[in-house]
Each structure stands twice: as structure tokens, then as C-alpha cells.
């Protein structure tokens, strides 16, 4: 069994690690030759996305494909690279997963987001994800491929959590009344994707998140308590003091439901709240 990843980032690495325990092999498609060489230096079989012949060769015998690279104004780079190569390689993977974002739901004022909710994305990045999801679903129908999309909120795990920001002195406890968001531990993403690979459903979309949406300052406070550190002071939301990326985060408030993933994939998050997840990150040396 062979997994091919396009955009071998944080979540893709977690899935590859999980599947390798069951005997899967991995090939990663990198954006260019330099990045492919970096991955090979890590011991990862990699091909450059701008080398069409190498991509075609990498697709031979593939069982599952995960696309995690963000879309650009020109569309999803994974789709633009892989679709022509799939046809040429005569490859028909059992599963294609596209990693999207809960940003497709826009701002719900703290309300719940379900897979059937409208998609009034308010950021350019969210709107591009809406288009990329649509394009991949159309490819699935047109080529007879089993494509699924997974909408992710904030991702955390070892090396990527509130602990790192606290240690670096970059953590904030900025309070915007009513602001809530969902998150997910990277290992829970991997387990959900593995469950979907075991039971693929063409055209399905899933929210992957934990069970407890909360205010962002609550996560920072708990992380500081676990580290035995003094938490950063509480400050009120001030858009004039935030960079553009943070402003996009605070522009959206929503609670995301994971009920469909639980019901259809038989999946349960191992870290149902940030409390269990942060303890696990700390125990893993994160």
C-alpha cells in the first residue's frame, strides 16, 4: 500500500507516520527540486512537482493521495499537477483526501458550523479553499475517483502549540468578547484520515475538530499553568495592535461540529479537548 502526499507538511507527516506502522510506503511530491532534495535528505522518497515525468512515475501503484498544499490565486497546485499525471500514469487510487479549512464557513458569530452549512468565506484564503474543494469534487466525479474533503480548524501538536509561544514570549491573552474557535491535535487528524482511508466515501466532506470550542485565551492560560509559568496579562482586543494574520483569526468566531466524522468514520478524537491535547504535547517533550 502506497501513500502519496502533495505538500508534505505537519498533518501529512502525521498520517504517513501512522500508516507506516501498518506497512504503507510513502512518496511525497514537493513544490520544486530543491524542496524534494530536502525531503530526500530526511530519508523521504520525494519527487519535484515541476518534473512531470517524475510525478507520473510516483503515481504508479498509488493507493491513497493526500493534498495539503494551500491554493493560490491560480487554484489548487495539487490539482493542477496531479490530475494530468493521474491520467497518464493510469492511476486509480482508492482514496483522495483534500485538506481544507473551517475558514470556508466564514464568521458565524459563535454559532455552529456543520458540513451542510453555507460557505460564505470572508477571507481570500477561505474563498480559495471553497473553490479548491469544488474543483476536486468535480475531478472525482469526472474521473470516477473517490475524493473526500476535510475541513480543519487550528492545528496543534508537538512543536506547534501554545507552549512554544509562551516559551518564546509571543503568547497573548487577548480577549474579544464572544470569540470562540475549534482546534484539533495533529494525531487526531491522522487517525481520522486513516479511518476515512479504511472506509472511503466519494464526495463526502468532514469537519475534523475536538469536542470543545472555547475562547483562545483559555488555551493560553491552561498551557501556562501546565508549564508553571505566569500567564501573559489579559488585554482587550485591539485591531491596531495585531498583524494581518491575527486579524483574520479574530474576524471569525464559530463552533465546529464533528458529529458527521464520528458517525460515519467511527472516529473519536483521542484528545477531546485542549486540556488532554496539551498534556500529551508536554509529555511528548513539546
mmCIF file of N, CA and C in Angstrom, residues 88-216:
data_model
loop_
_atom_site.group_PDB
_atom_site.id
_atom_site.type_symbol
_atom_site.label_atom_id
_atom_site.label_comp_id
_atom_site.label_asym_id
_atom_site.label_seq_id
_atom_site.Cartn_x
_atom_site.Cartn_y
_atom_site.Cartn_z
ATOM 1 N N UNK A 88 -2.165 10.033 -17.173
ATOM 2 C CA UNK A 88 -1.019 9.476 -17.906
ATOM 3 C C UNK A 88 -0.474 8.221 -17.232
ATOM 4 N N UNK A 89 -0.503 8.216 -15.890
ATOM 5 C CA UNK A 89 0.001 7.055 -15.137
ATOM 6 C C UNK A 89 -1.006 5.915 -15.083
ATOM 7 N N UNK A 90 -2.218 6.203 -15.583
ATOM 8 C CA UNK A 90 -3.302 5.218 -15.497
ATOM 9 C C UNK A 90 -3.505 4.782 -14.038
ATOM 10 N N UNK A 91 -3.458 5.775 -13.146
ATOM 11 C CA UNK A 91 -3.555 5.518 -11.706
ATOM 12 C C UNK A 91 -4.980 5.758 -11.229
ATOM 13 N N UNK A 92 -5.491 4.837 -10.448
ATOM 14 C CA UNK A 92 -6.826 4.956 -9.876
ATOM 15 C C UNK A 92 -6.761 4.653 -8.379
ATOM 16 N N UNK A 93 -6.298 5.624 -7.590
ATOM 17 C CA UNK A 93 -6.183 5.398 -6.147
ATOM 18 C C UNK A 93 -7.548 5.136 -5.521
ATOM 19 N N UNK A 94 -7.543 4.375 -4.445
ATOM 20 C CA UNK A 94 -8.788 4.074 -3.741
ATOM 21 C C UNK A 94 -9.318 5.270 -2.967
ATOM 22 N N UNK A 95 -8.436 6.227 -2.673
ATOM 23 C CA UNK A 95 -8.808 7.340 -1.790
ATOM 24 C C UNK A 95 -7.996 8.571 -2.141
ATOM 25 N N UNK A 96 -8.675 9.704 -2.263
ATOM 26 C CA UNK A 96 -8.015 11.002 -2.387
ATOM 27 C C UNK A 96 -8.600 11.905 -1.318
ATOM 28 N N UNK A 97 -7.744 12.469 -0.489
ATOM 29 C CA UNK A 97 -8.188 13.377 0.564
ATOM 30 C C UNK A 97 -7.635 14.769 0.335
ATOM 31 N N UNK A 98 -8.514 15.764 0.434
ATOM 32 C CA UNK A 98 -8.097 17.158 0.289
ATOM 33 C C UNK A 98 -8.269 17.858 1.635
ATOM 34 N N UNK A 99 -7.191 18.443 2.153
ATOM 35 C CA UNK A 99 -7.255 19.146 3.426
ATOM 36 C C UNK A 99 -7.669 20.592 3.191
ATOM 37 N N UNK A 100 -8.864 20.910 3.671
ATOM 38 C CA UNK A 100 -9.424 22.243 3.546
ATOM 39 C C UNK A 100 -9.391 22.920 4.916
ATOM 40 N N UNK A 101 -10.211 23.908 5.123
ATOM 41 C CA UNK A 101 -10.218 24.683 6.355
ATOM 42 C C UNK A 101 -11.633 25.026 6.772
ATOM 43 N N UNK A 102 -11.840 25.167 8.079
ATOM 44 C CA UNK A 102 -13.148 25.632 8.558
ATOM 45 C C UNK A 102 -13.347 27.111 8.251
ATOM 46 N N UNK A 103 -12.319 27.754 7.696
ATOM 47 C CA UNK A 103 -12.493 29.123 7.228
ATOM 48 C C UNK A 103 -13.492 29.243 6.095
ATOM 49 N N UNK A 104 -13.862 28.124 5.464
ATOM 50 C CA UNK A 104 -14.877 28.179 4.406
ATOM 51 C C UNK A 104 -16.230 28.640 4.946
ATOM 52 N N UNK A 105 -16.447 28.500 6.270
ATOM 53 C CA UNK A 105 -17.735 28.881 6.860
ATOM 54 C C UNK A 105 -17.821 30.368 7.191
ATOM 55 N N UNK A 106 -16.697 31.073 7.108
ATOM 56 C CA UNK A 106 -16.707 32.484 7.448
ATOM 57 C C UNK A 106 -16.968 32.712 8.929
ATOM 58 N N UNK A 107 -17.569 33.852 9.237
ATOM 59 C CA UNK A 107 -17.864 34.222 10.624
ATOM 60 C C UNK A 107 -19.303 33.862 10.949
ATOM 61 N N UNK A 108 -19.504 33.036 11.983
ATOM 62 C CA UNK A 108 -20.843 32.632 12.394
ATOM 63 C C UNK A 108 -21.239 33.253 13.735
ATOM 64 N N UNK A 109 -20.461 34.222 14.197
ATOM 65 C CA UNK A 109 -20.804 34.891 15.445
ATOM 66 C C UNK A 109 -20.893 33.939 16.621
ATOM 67 N N UNK A 110 -20.078 32.907 16.618
ATOM 68 C CA UNK A 110 -20.105 31.916 17.691
ATOM 69 C C UNK A 110 -21.050 30.759 17.442
ATOM 70 N N UNK A 111 -21.775 30.776 16.335
ATOM 71 C CA UNK A 111 -22.717 29.707 16.022
ATOM 72 C C UNK A 111 -22.015 28.457 15.516
ATOM 73 N N UNK A 112 -22.823 27.415 15.327
ATOM 74 C CA UNK A 112 -22.280 26.112 14.942
ATOM 75 C C UNK A 112 -22.124 25.983 13.435
ATOM 76 N N UNK A 113 -21.032 25.367 13.023
ATOM 77 C CA UNK A 113 -20.772 25.064 11.613
ATOM 78 C C UNK A 113 -20.890 23.559 11.396
ATOM 79 N N UNK A 114 -21.736 23.197 10.434
ATOM 80 C CA UNK A 114 -21.900 21.804 10.020
ATOM 81 C C UNK A 114 -21.479 21.690 8.551
ATOM 82 N N UNK A 115 -21.237 20.480 8.104
ATOM 83 C CA UNK A 115 -20.815 20.292 6.712
ATOM 84 C C UNK A 115 -21.867 20.782 5.721
ATOM 85 N N UNK A 116 -23.105 20.868 6.161
ATOM 86 C CA UNK A 116 -24.183 21.341 5.287
ATOM 87 C C UNK A 116 -24.402 22.847 5.378
ATOM 88 N N UNK A 117 -23.626 23.533 6.219
ATOM 89 C CA UNK A 117 -23.781 24.983 6.369
ATOM 90 C C UNK A 117 -23.357 25.704 5.094
ATOM 91 N N UNK A 118 -23.896 26.910 4.863
ATOM 92 C CA UNK A 118 -23.420 27.714 3.729
ATOM 93 C C UNK A 118 -21.929 28.010 3.872
ATOM 94 N N UNK A 119 -21.307 28.440 2.790
ATOM 95 C CA UNK A 119 -19.858 28.673 2.775
ATOM 96 C C UNK A 119 -19.545 30.125 2.384
ATOM 97 N N UNK A 120 -19.935 31.075 3.237
ATOM 98 C CA UNK A 120 -19.669 32.481 2.926
ATOM 99 C C UNK A 120 -18.286 32.925 3.412
ATOM 100 N N UNK A 121 -17.246 32.279 2.924
ATOM 101 C CA UNK A 121 -15.887 32.600 3.372
ATOM 102 C C UNK A 121 -15.635 34.099 3.238
ATOM 103 N N UNK A 122 -14.999 34.679 4.260
ATOM 104 C CA UNK A 122 -14.775 36.126 4.247
ATOM 105 C C UNK A 122 -13.327 36.496 3.946
ATOM 106 N N UNK A 123 -12.435 35.512 3.957
ATOM 107 C CA UNK A 123 -11.037 35.786 3.632
ATOM 108 C C UNK A 123 -10.723 35.240 2.248
ATOM 109 N N UNK A 124 -9.750 35.827 1.550
ATOM 110 C CA UNK A 124 -9.353 35.272 0.253
ATOM 111 C C UNK A 124 -8.907 33.816 0.371
ATOM 112 N N UNK A 125 -8.209 33.494 1.476
ATOM 113 C CA UNK A 125 -7.741 32.123 1.665
ATOM 114 C C UNK A 125 -8.917 31.159 1.793
ATOM 115 N N UNK A 126 -9.949 31.557 2.568
ATOM 116 C CA UNK A 126 -11.130 30.718 2.720
ATOM 117 C C UNK A 126 -11.864 30.527 1.410
ATOM 118 N N UNK A 127 -11.996 31.616 0.643
ATOM 119 C CA UNK A 127 -12.683 31.525 -0.645
ATOM 120 C C UNK A 127 -11.944 30.605 -1.611
ATOM 121 N N UNK A 128 -10.614 30.635 -1.561
ATOM 122 C CA UNK A 128 -9.842 29.741 -2.435
ATOM 123 C C UNK A 128 -10.042 28.284 -2.042
ATOM 124 N N UNK A 129 -10.194 28.025 -0.750
ATOM 125 C CA UNK A 129 -10.448 26.652 -0.306
ATOM 126 C C UNK A 129 -11.808 26.170 -0.783
ATOM 127 N N UNK A 130 -12.810 27.057 -0.748
ATOM 128 C CA UNK A 130 -14.134 26.690 -1.263
ATOM 129 C C UNK A 130 -14.008 26.258 -2.725
ATOM 130 N N UNK A 131 -13.288 27.044 -3.502
ATOM 131 C CA UNK A 131 -13.121 26.730 -4.922
ATOM 132 C C UNK A 131 -12.326 25.442 -5.115
ATOM 133 N N UNK A 132 -11.290 25.244 -4.298
ATOM 134 C CA UNK A 132 -10.474 24.035 -4.439
ATOM 135 C C UNK A 132 -11.274 22.786 -4.093
ATOM 136 N N UNK A 133 -12.074 22.855 -3.028
ATOM 137 C CA UNK A 133 -12.960 21.726 -2.702
ATOM 138 C C UNK A 133 -13.862 21.401 -3.884
ATOM 139 N N UNK A 134 -14.488 22.434 -4.439
ATOM 140 C CA UNK A 134 -15.407 22.237 -5.578
ATOM 141 C C UNK A 134 -14.680 21.597 -6.747
ATOM 142 N N UNK A 135 -13.488 22.093 -7.046
ATOM 143 C CA UNK A 135 -12.741 21.572 -8.194
ATOM 144 C C UNK A 135 -12.356 20.113 -7.988
ATOM 145 N N UNK A 136 -11.925 19.761 -6.786
ATOM 146 C CA UNK A 136 -11.560 18.369 -6.527
ATOM 147 C C UNK A 136 -12.769 17.446 -6.604
ATOM 148 N N UNK A 137 -13.906 17.903 -6.114
ATOM 149 C CA UNK A 137 -15.114 17.074 -6.201
ATOM 150 C C UNK A 137 -15.524 16.866 -7.656
ATOM 151 N N UNK A 138 -15.362 17.885 -8.469
ATOM 152 C CA UNK A 138 -15.674 17.745 -9.891
ATOM 153 C C UNK A 138 -14.718 16.761 -10.564
ATOM 154 N N UNK A 139 -13.444 16.804 -10.192
ATOM 155 C CA UNK A 139 -12.476 15.843 -10.726
ATOM 156 C C UNK A 139 -12.875 14.425 -10.323
ATOM 157 N N UNK A 140 -13.271 14.271 -9.061
ATOM 158 C CA UNK A 140 -13.685 12.948 -8.604
ATOM 159 C C UNK A 140 -14.828 12.392 -9.419
ATOM 160 N N UNK A 141 -15.835 13.228 -9.650
ATOM 161 C CA UNK A 141 -16.993 12.766 -10.434
ATOM 162 C C UNK A 141 -16.591 12.506 -11.885
ATOM 163 N N UNK A 142 -15.786 13.389 -12.443
ATOM 164 C CA UNK A 142 -15.433 13.255 -13.855
ATOM 165 C C UNK A 142 -14.517 12.083 -14.154
ATOM 166 N N UNK A 143 -13.645 11.741 -13.183
ATOM 167 C CA UNK A 143 -12.668 10.670 -13.418
ATOM 168 C C UNK A 143 -13.015 9.382 -12.666
ATOM 169 N N UNK A 144 -14.150 9.384 -11.959
ATOM 170 C CA UNK A 144 -14.540 8.189 -11.219
ATOM 171 C C UNK A 144 -13.633 7.903 -10.039
ATOM 172 N N UNK A 145 -13.159 8.962 -9.367
ATOM 173 C CA UNK A 145 -12.245 8.822 -8.232
ATOM 174 C C UNK A 145 -12.967 9.136 -6.926
ATOM 175 N N UNK A 146 -12.525 8.526 -5.852
ATOM 176 C CA UNK A 146 -13.151 8.691 -4.549
ATOM 177 C C UNK A 146 -12.453 9.819 -3.803
ATOM 178 N N UNK A 147 -13.028 11.012 -3.910
ATOM 179 C CA UNK A 147 -12.444 12.216 -3.322
ATOM 180 C C UNK A 147 -13.243 12.620 -2.084
ATOM 181 N N UNK A 148 -12.533 12.946 -1.010
ATOM 182 C CA UNK A 148 -13.132 13.467 0.213
ATOM 183 C C UNK A 148 -12.408 14.753 0.608
ATOM 184 N N UNK A 149 -13.129 15.668 1.248
ATOM 185 C CA UNK A 149 -12.512 16.900 1.743
ATOM 186 C C UNK A 149 -12.645 16.946 3.260
ATOM 187 N N UNK A 150 -11.614 17.456 3.914
ATOM 188 C CA UNK A 150 -11.573 17.519 5.377
ATOM 189 C C UNK A 150 -11.312 18.954 5.796
ATOM 190 N N UNK A 151 -12.262 19.517 6.535
ATOM 191 C CA UNK A 151 -12.174 20.913 6.949
ATOM 192 C C UNK A 151 -11.560 20.995 8.344
ATOM 193 N N UNK A 152 -10.419 21.673 8.424
ATOM 194 C CA UNK A 152 -9.635 21.698 9.648
ATOM 195 C C UNK A 152 -9.646 23.084 10.278
ATOM 196 N N UNK A 153 -9.727 23.146 11.607
ATOM 197 C CA UNK A 153 -9.563 24.415 12.325
ATOM 198 C C UNK A 153 -8.091 24.606 12.685
ATOM 199 N N UNK A 154 -7.808 25.269 13.808
ATOM 200 C CA UNK A 154 -6.437 25.435 14.254
ATOM 201 C C UNK A 154 -5.814 24.094 14.621
ATOM 202 N N UNK A 155 -4.628 23.817 14.107
ATOM 203 C CA UNK A 155 -3.934 22.544 14.348
ATOM 204 C C UNK A 155 -2.823 22.772 15.358
ATOM 205 N N UNK A 156 -2.710 21.859 16.310
ATOM 206 C CA UNK A 156 -1.610 21.942 17.267
ATOM 207 C C UNK A 156 -1.059 20.546 17.524
ATOM 208 N N UNK A 157 0.085 20.494 18.167
ATOM 209 C CA UNK A 157 0.745 19.236 18.483
ATOM 210 C C UNK A 157 2.176 19.528 18.880
ATOM 211 N N UNK A 158 3.005 18.508 19.008
ATOM 212 C CA UNK A 158 4.401 18.725 19.381
ATOM 213 C C UNK A 158 5.102 19.690 18.429
ATOM 214 N N UNK A 159 5.755 20.683 19.006
ATOM 215 C CA UNK A 159 6.456 21.670 18.200
ATOM 216 C C UNK A 159 5.575 22.733 17.598
ATOM 217 N N UNK A 160 4.296 22.695 17.916
ATOM 218 C CA UNK A 160 3.365 23.660 17.317
ATOM 219 C C UNK A 160 2.177 23.834 18.258
ATOM 220 N N UNK A 161 2.394 24.561 19.337
ATOM 221 C CA UNK A 161 1.346 24.711 20.335
ATOM 222 C C UNK A 161 1.552 25.999 21.121
ATOM 223 N N UNK A 162 0.633 26.252 22.060
ATOM 224 C CA UNK A 162 0.744 27.424 22.926
ATOM 225 C C UNK A 162 2.009 27.389 23.763
ATOM 226 N N UNK A 163 2.550 26.193 24.019
ATOM 227 C CA UNK A 163 3.798 26.099 24.784
ATOM 228 C C UNK A 163 4.926 26.855 24.079
ATOM 229 N N UNK A 164 5.027 26.680 22.776
ATOM 230 C CA UNK A 164 6.093 27.325 22.020
ATOM 231 C C UNK A 164 5.968 28.843 22.097
ATOM 232 N N UNK A 165 4.757 29.355 21.967
ATOM 233 C CA UNK A 165 4.561 30.811 22.027
ATOM 234 C C UNK A 165 4.851 31.353 23.424
ATOM 235 N N UNK A 166 4.481 30.581 24.449
ATOM 236 C CA UNK A 166 4.780 31.011 25.814
ATOM 237 C C UNK A 166 6.285 31.058 26.051
ATOM 238 N N UNK A 167 6.985 30.036 25.622
ATOM 239 C CA UNK A 167 8.434 29.998 25.831
ATOM 240 C C UNK A 167 9.145 31.103 25.058
ATOM 241 N N UNK A 168 8.596 31.448 23.897
ATOM 242 C CA UNK A 168 9.211 32.490 23.077
ATOM 243 C C UNK A 168 8.798 33.898 23.506
ATOM 244 N N UNK A 169 7.856 33.966 24.435
ATOM 245 C CA UNK A 169 7.360 35.271 24.860
ATOM 246 C C UNK A 169 6.393 35.906 23.878
ATOM 247 N N UNK A 170 5.868 35.106 22.950
ATOM 248 C CA UNK A 170 4.973 35.637 21.921
ATOM 249 C C UNK A 170 3.502 35.378 22.211
ATOM 250 N N UNK A 171 3.183 34.659 23.291
ATOM 251 C CA UNK A 171 1.786 34.325 23.584
ATOM 252 C C UNK A 171 1.024 35.556 24.073
ATOM 253 N N UNK A 172 -0.232 35.623 23.720
ATOM 254 C CA UNK A 172 -1.123 36.697 24.151
ATOM 255 C C UNK A 172 -2.367 36.098 24.795
ATOM 256 N N UNK A 173 -2.921 36.847 25.716
ATOM 257 C CA UNK A 173 -4.269 36.533 26.201
ATOM 258 C C UNK A 173 -5.158 37.717 25.837
ATOM 259 N N UNK A 174 -5.387 37.854 24.557
ATOM 260 C CA UNK A 174 -6.211 38.949 24.059
ATOM 261 C C UNK A 174 -7.665 38.506 24.051
ATOM 262 N N UNK A 175 -8.506 39.269 24.677
ATOM 263 C CA UNK A 175 -9.910 38.904 24.849
ATOM 264 C C UNK A 175 -10.776 39.722 23.899
ATOM 265 N N UNK A 176 -11.492 39.011 23.064
ATOM 266 C CA UNK A 176 -12.544 39.609 22.242
ATOM 267 C C UNK A 176 -13.846 38.972 22.694
ATOM 268 N N UNK A 177 -14.725 39.716 23.362
ATOM 269 C CA UNK A 177 -15.933 39.109 23.933
ATOM 270 C C UNK A 177 -16.706 38.281 22.908
ATOM 271 N N UNK A 178 -17.043 37.041 23.312
ATOM 272 C CA UNK A 178 -17.803 36.148 22.450
ATOM 273 C C UNK A 178 -16.972 35.348 21.471
ATOM 274 N N UNK A 179 -15.676 35.610 21.400
ATOM 275 C CA UNK A 179 -14.816 34.905 20.439
ATOM 276 C C UNK A 179 -14.598 33.459 20.871
ATOM 277 N N UNK A 180 -14.911 32.521 19.992
ATOM 278 C CA UNK A 180 -14.647 31.104 20.239
ATOM 279 C C UNK A 180 -14.090 30.481 18.960
ATOM 280 N N UNK A 181 -13.347 29.410 19.133
ATOM 281 C CA UNK A 181 -12.839 28.704 17.966
ATOM 282 C C UNK A 181 -12.647 27.237 18.331
ATOM 283 N N UNK A 182 -12.518 26.414 17.313
ATOM 284 C CA UNK A 182 -12.261 24.987 17.487
ATOM 285 C C UNK A 182 -10.827 24.699 17.099
ATOM 286 N N UNK A 183 -10.325 23.537 17.525
ATOM 287 C CA UNK A 183 -8.952 23.158 17.204
ATOM 288 C C UNK A 183 -8.882 21.643 17.124
ATOM 289 N N UNK A 184 -7.730 21.131 16.723
ATOM 290 C CA UNK A 184 -7.550 19.686 16.663
ATOM 291 C C UNK A 184 -6.073 19.340 16.813
ATOM 292 N N UNK A 185 -5.813 18.277 17.569
ATOM 293 C CA UNK A 185 -4.456 17.762 17.705
ATOM 294 C C UNK A 185 -4.088 17.057 16.407
ATOM 295 N N UNK A 186 -2.840 17.199 15.979
ATOM 296 C CA UNK A 186 -2.419 16.648 14.695
ATOM 297 C C UNK A 186 -2.595 15.134 14.637
ATOM 298 N N UNK A 187 -2.428 14.449 15.770
ATOM 299 C CA UNK A 187 -2.607 12.998 15.757
ATOM 300 C C UNK A 187 -4.062 12.606 15.543
ATOM 301 N N UNK A 188 -4.990 13.468 15.961
ATOM 302 C CA UNK A 188 -6.408 13.193 15.702
ATOM 303 C C UNK A 188 -6.748 13.400 14.231
ATOM 304 N N UNK A 189 -6.067 14.308 13.569
ATOM 305 C CA UNK A 189 -6.230 14.418 12.117
ATOM 306 C C UNK A 189 -5.792 13.122 11.459
ATOM 307 N N UNK A 190 -4.626 12.631 11.850
ATOM 308 C CA UNK A 190 -4.095 11.409 11.250
ATOM 309 C C UNK A 190 -5.028 10.228 11.466
ATOM 310 N N UNK A 191 -5.586 10.098 12.663
ATOM 311 C CA UNK A 191 -6.469 8.961 12.926
ATOM 312 C C UNK A 191 -7.764 9.069 12.139
ATOM 313 N N UNK A 192 -8.274 10.281 11.963
ATOM 314 C CA UNK A 192 -9.495 10.458 11.173
ATOM 315 C C UNK A 192 -9.247 10.153 9.701
ATOM 316 N N UNK A 193 -8.113 10.618 9.172
ATOM 317 C CA UNK A 193 -7.790 10.324 7.776
ATOM 318 C C UNK A 193 -7.601 8.830 7.562
ATOM 319 N N UNK A 194 -6.947 8.166 8.515
ATOM 320 C CA UNK A 194 -6.773 6.718 8.392
ATOM 321 C C UNK A 194 -8.118 6.001 8.419
ATOM 322 N N UNK A 195 -9.042 6.484 9.257
ATOM 323 C CA UNK A 195 -10.380 5.889 9.307
ATOM 324 C C UNK A 195 -11.109 6.082 7.985
ATOM 325 N N UNK A 196 -10.923 7.249 7.358
ATOM 326 C CA UNK A 196 -11.549 7.501 6.063
ATOM 327 C C UNK A 196 -10.938 6.625 4.974
ATOM 328 N N UNK A 197 -9.619 6.443 5.013
ATOM 329 C CA UNK A 197 -8.972 5.561 4.030
ATOM 330 C C UNK A 197 -9.536 4.147 4.132
ATOM 331 N N UNK A 198 -9.838 3.720 5.358
ATOM 332 C CA UNK A 198 -10.398 2.382 5.560
ATOM 333 C C UNK A 198 -11.852 2.292 5.112
ATOM 334 N N UNK A 199 -12.548 3.435 5.032
ATOM 335 C CA UNK A 199 -13.967 3.432 4.645
ATOM 336 C C UNK A 199 -14.252 4.653 3.779
ATOM 337 N N UNK A 200 -13.699 4.694 2.559
ATOM 338 C CA UNK A 200 -13.839 5.882 1.710
ATOM 339 C C UNK A 200 -15.280 6.101 1.254
ATOM 340 N N UNK A 201 -15.643 7.374 1.140
ATOM 341 C CA UNK A 201 -16.984 7.749 0.673
ATOM 342 C C UNK A 201 -16.829 8.902 -0.302
ATOM 343 N N UNK A 202 -17.057 8.638 -1.559
ATOM 344 C CA UNK A 202 -16.842 9.631 -2.609
ATOM 345 C C UNK A 202 -17.712 10.865 -2.384
ATOM 346 N N UNK A 203 -17.095 12.029 -2.533
ATOM 347 C CA UNK A 203 -17.820 13.289 -2.469
ATOM 348 C C UNK A 203 -18.145 13.782 -1.079
ATOM 349 N N UNK A 204 -17.669 13.095 -0.041
ATOM 350 C CA UNK A 204 -18.030 13.469 1.322
ATOM 351 C C UNK A 204 -17.096 14.542 1.860
ATOM 352 N N UNK A 205 -17.635 15.406 2.688
ATOM 353 C CA UNK A 205 -16.874 16.439 3.384
ATOM 354 C C UNK A 205 -17.016 16.218 4.881
ATOM 355 N N UNK A 206 -15.908 16.400 5.613
ATOM 356 C CA UNK A 206 -15.917 16.178 7.057
ATOM 357 C C UNK A 206 -15.238 17.330 7.784
ATOM 358 N N UNK A 207 -15.862 17.771 8.859
ATOM 359 C CA UNK A 207 -15.196 18.638 9.820
ATOM 360 C C UNK A 207 -14.387 17.764 10.771
ATOM 361 N N UNK A 208 -13.122 18.096 10.963
ATOM 362 C CA UNK A 208 -12.292 17.389 11.931
ATOM 363 C C UNK A 208 -11.871 18.382 13.006
ATOM 364 N N UNK A 209 -12.331 18.162 14.214
ATOM 365 C CA UNK A 209 -12.031 19.080 15.309
ATOM 366 C C UNK A 209 -12.269 18.356 16.627
ATOM 367 N N UNK A 210 -11.897 18.987 17.725
ATOM 368 C CA UNK A 210 -12.154 18.375 19.022
ATOM 369 C C UNK A 210 -13.584 18.677 19.466
ATOM 370 N N UNK A 211 -13.887 18.334 20.706
ATOM 371 C CA UNK A 211 -15.271 18.402 21.188
ATOM 372 C C UNK A 211 -15.613 19.682 21.930
ATOM 373 N N UNK A 212 -14.641 20.577 22.128
ATOM 374 C CA UNK A 212 -14.902 21.727 23.000
ATOM 375 C C UNK A 212 -14.385 23.032 22.407
ATOM 376 N N UNK A 213 -15.198 23.706 21.610
ATOM 377 C CA UNK A 213 -14.808 25.045 21.170
ATOM 378 C C UNK A 213 -14.674 25.961 22.394
ATOM 379 N N UNK A 214 -13.717 26.870 22.334
ATOM 380 C CA UNK A 214 -13.529 27.737 23.500
ATOM 381 C C UNK A 214 -12.862 29.036 23.070
ATOM 382 N N UNK A 215 -12.738 29.945 24.028
ATOM 383 C CA UNK A 215 -12.048 31.208 23.774
ATOM 384 C C UNK A 215 -10.549 30.964 23.668
ATOM 385 N N UNK A 216 -9.845 31.644 22.780
ATOM 386 C CA UNK A 216 -8.408 31.399 22.600
ATOM 387 C C UNK A 216 -7.593 31.663 23.857
#
